[in-house]
Amino acid sequence: MTRYALRRLAQSVAVLLGVSVLVFAIMQLVPGDPIRAALGQQADPETYQALRDRAGLDDPVPVQFVTWIGNAAVGDFGVSFRSGETVLSLILERVPATLSLAVAAIIVALLIAIPLGTLSALNPRKPVDWFASLSSQAGLSVPDFWLGIMLILVFAGTLGWLPSAGYVPLTEDPVEWARHLILPAITAGVSSGAILTRFVRSSVLESLGQDHVRTARAKGMRARDVLTWHVLRNALVPLVTVGGVQLAYLLSGVVVVEYVFAWPGLGQLAFQAVESRDYPVLQGAVLLFAVIFLLVNLVVDLAYARLDPRITYRSAR
Amino acid sequence: MGADMNRGKVRGHAVALAAIALVSAGCGGGDDVDLDDPQGSGGGQGGDDQGDGQSGDGGTLVAAISAQPDQFDPHKTQAYASFQVLENVYDTLVVPDAEGEFQPSLATEWTTSDDGLTWTFTLREGVTFHDGSAFDSADVVYSYNRIIDEQLANAYRFASVASVEATDPQTVTITLTEPTPALLDNIGGFKGMSIIPEGAAEATDLATTAVGTGPFTLEDAGANGVTLARYDDYWGDPALVDGVEFQYVSEPAAALTALRSGDVHWTDNVPPQDIEGLRDDEQVELGVTPSVDYWYLAMNQTKPPFDNRDFRRGVAFGIDRDEVTEAARFGAATTNQTAIPEQSRWFHEYAPFEHDPDQATQLIEQTAAQSPQPMALMVTDEYPETVQAAQVIQAQLAEVGVEIGIEQEAFATWLDRQAAGDYDAFLLGWLGNLDPFGFYHAQHVCEGTSNFQGYCNPEVDSLLQSAAGETDQDARKALYDQAAELIVDDVSYLYLYNPDVVQAWAPGIEGYEIRADKAINFETVRLPE
């Protein structure tokens, strides 16, 4: 298993290298000059040229790439064109907020998906099932920004129970942290929850039809125990995969939710970087997202072996 | 140090290290990263201690601004969000009052030599920076030379400056190559010309910290917001509130809900379409005042038929400014056929274009290359009002023989195409000008750095050049008035309107002044009990 993990890690490095080449190339193709974007309309030609020189933007593209990758290899991801801060500090600063929101949102999603999906699988083509598929359809169709604004208007405006926007670090005030987290987590969690609900439903249905479940029932096991020990345990293994992908997606920033709730996460950072053609920040962010996806996938694959002893990893060739 | 990147040496083959570094970047520290050491390298400042000082509980004013500042180096940033914060932290030698007249700030008085080439500024005594160091003429020389020598974004404001010298610790002499009556605007028009302590750029990271002389110190800044604390050794009357907290709230509904529920005290995130609804809202105090900004349409005068003055005049007659303004600003603007708004002392009443579709059709028919004449109109989602205005203009000009194709671009792309001259026409605005030099010069002299439309009228050129050096203010205004009339007649810019500044705050807030230049200053604000 250690060998397997190492091999996966080596593959990941190759993927990351590919991703950075791709990102670099795409940014060269996208129209829009980062220096002009930073200067705005009042770009005096001399200032413009001076800034371009300083940023090394007139070097040949391969030279720029090699310089960047060389620096990145030693942990120097460059300095933002827009703010003059190091890319690493800009990213690190946003990790706690992103982590809080992603974890809270996936919890919301699971709290919706597991009970709802299981209930509807146990009662196929009954009102509960209809309700579940209707609400997961709704959860998928409702736009994030609309749901977010509605939640703000109701819970922060009319009822006044929760703050309307903003983020408080956990280390500063845990209660306020939680209060600020609720609405964004629900908004981000609903669509993931909707996706996962359908997944849980079909997965549980599949498990229910399997032989060992029939056997367990036949030998007179209590329905609740059958469900817990024979159905859910099996049904939830694939959920780890899909849930992992959802978590990775949430970790790479939910731009719209962050925008609506003024949440200082990675999505906003990447979005701003795109808007201002802030190449170093964008490269750093995309690379980080790639790392997140690779890592989450790795963890998911390794977790499989734990959850399902039948799966082992040998050097499959 | 801002743009000084990509200078590191290339060290190959350590790709694996990169991956490991990234892994730790992504998943390692769950702690909140404190980017700032507000103490800088100077140490010893007293802003944060809310317990000491004269008045302990002025409270903290919470302001919701619509965007995040990009950085806090006043000489480098061009972002309005940054200046909203910096306005409260830094000072300039002179400062515009609400009417746009320049008043003493770090300079108490100034004189101009008879030839207009030497300006002597007497500096205020007893001023200290937030790091405790004393302010004197060396700081002014350092600050201005930094902008000039490093060719920073505002270097153009010193175009006519030959030297900046410290005559003695309390006196600064600025020598010019030609008379520059707009000098006060150039050095004090906004906080981009702030005075920083000598050597500050080398000693601290000005992008993330601030060492100013203003009423508040920058305590903490990050992705989550900005915290300011009252500077008790401020040279003016100390601020009434203990501190200011800026939050970035991009979504207007969230900002207004936060204002209504008392989570924030002030916001400028009020879209024009919400103004009517807020007028009768008792939970919100609404401030609306005309701004110094202006929005305009420009046609590419290097391209036929837009190079033809009569064609451009036809377009000018074909546009109904009232309708455009209503659509773009929901009426929260004043139509204007020149650049300078009517409350300015430099305003010149001149409005030769009545909406006249018949005359428009005639002029366009005579000069167009084809019928209907296609004209691509470049707008940007960065400023949604340009998109809304373009739709109305499209409908209006369709009736007079011009077929508008709206091209909506990201602002970075928009700017690229403007600079490359790759457009038929565009819509945009200029923000924050006070002096007529700023309103007209670089945009309309033949070789002007902002003359992207390719306008060149020798008569306007000579009027603008003489106005730039005319020291008698009345004579100067007369020159600008003449130039403005020609610019309007030639349709170098097709001026549309001056928008209103719209801000909202909690009822009971006292001492806040909404300003035409959109500078926001919380120095004199008092929170409700």
CSV table of C-alpha atoms in Angstrom, one decimal, chain A residues 20-30 34 52 55-70 279 283, chain B residues 6 10:
chain,number,residue,atom,x,y,z
A,20,SER,CA,1.0,24.2,-14.9
A,21,VAL,CA,2.1,24.1,-18.5
A,22,LEU,CA,-1.5,24.2,-19.6
A,23,VAL,CA,-2.5,27.1,-17.3
A,24,PHE,CA,0.6,29.0,-18.4
A,25,ALA,CA,-0.3,28.5,-22.1
A,26,ILE,CA,-4.0,29.4,-21.6
A,27,MET,CA,-3.1,32.6,-19.9
A,28,GLN,CA,-0.9,33.6,-22.8
A,29,LEU,CA,-3.8,33.1,-25.1
A,30,VAL,CA,-6.4,34.9,-23.2
A,34,PRO,CA,-2.2,42.4,-16.7
A,52,ARG,CA,6.1,45.4,-17.8
A,55,ALA,CA,7.3,42.0,-14.2
A,56,GLY,CA,9.4,40.3,-16.8
A,57,LEU,CA,6.5,40.2,-19.2
A,58,ASP,CA,8.5,40.9,-22.2
A,59,ASP,CA,10.7,37.9,-21.8
A,60,PRO,CA,10.0,35.0,-24.1
A,61,VAL,CA,7.2,32.9,-22.8
A,62,PRO,CA,9.3,29.7,-22.3
A,63,VAL,CA,11.8,31.8,-20.2
A,64,GLN,CA,8.9,33.1,-18.1
A,65,PHE,CA,7.6,29.6,-17.6
A,66,VAL,CA,11.0,28.2,-16.6
A,67,THR,CA,11.6,31.0,-14.2
A,68,TRP,CA,8.2,30.5,-12.7
A,69,ILE,CA,8.5,26.8,-12.3
A,70,GLY,CA,12.0,27.0,-11.0
A,279,TYR,CA,-1.0,35.5,-13.7
A,283,GLN,CA,-1.2,30.0,-11.5
B,6,ASN,CA,10.2,36.8,-11.7
B,10,VAL,CA,16.2,29.4,-12.2
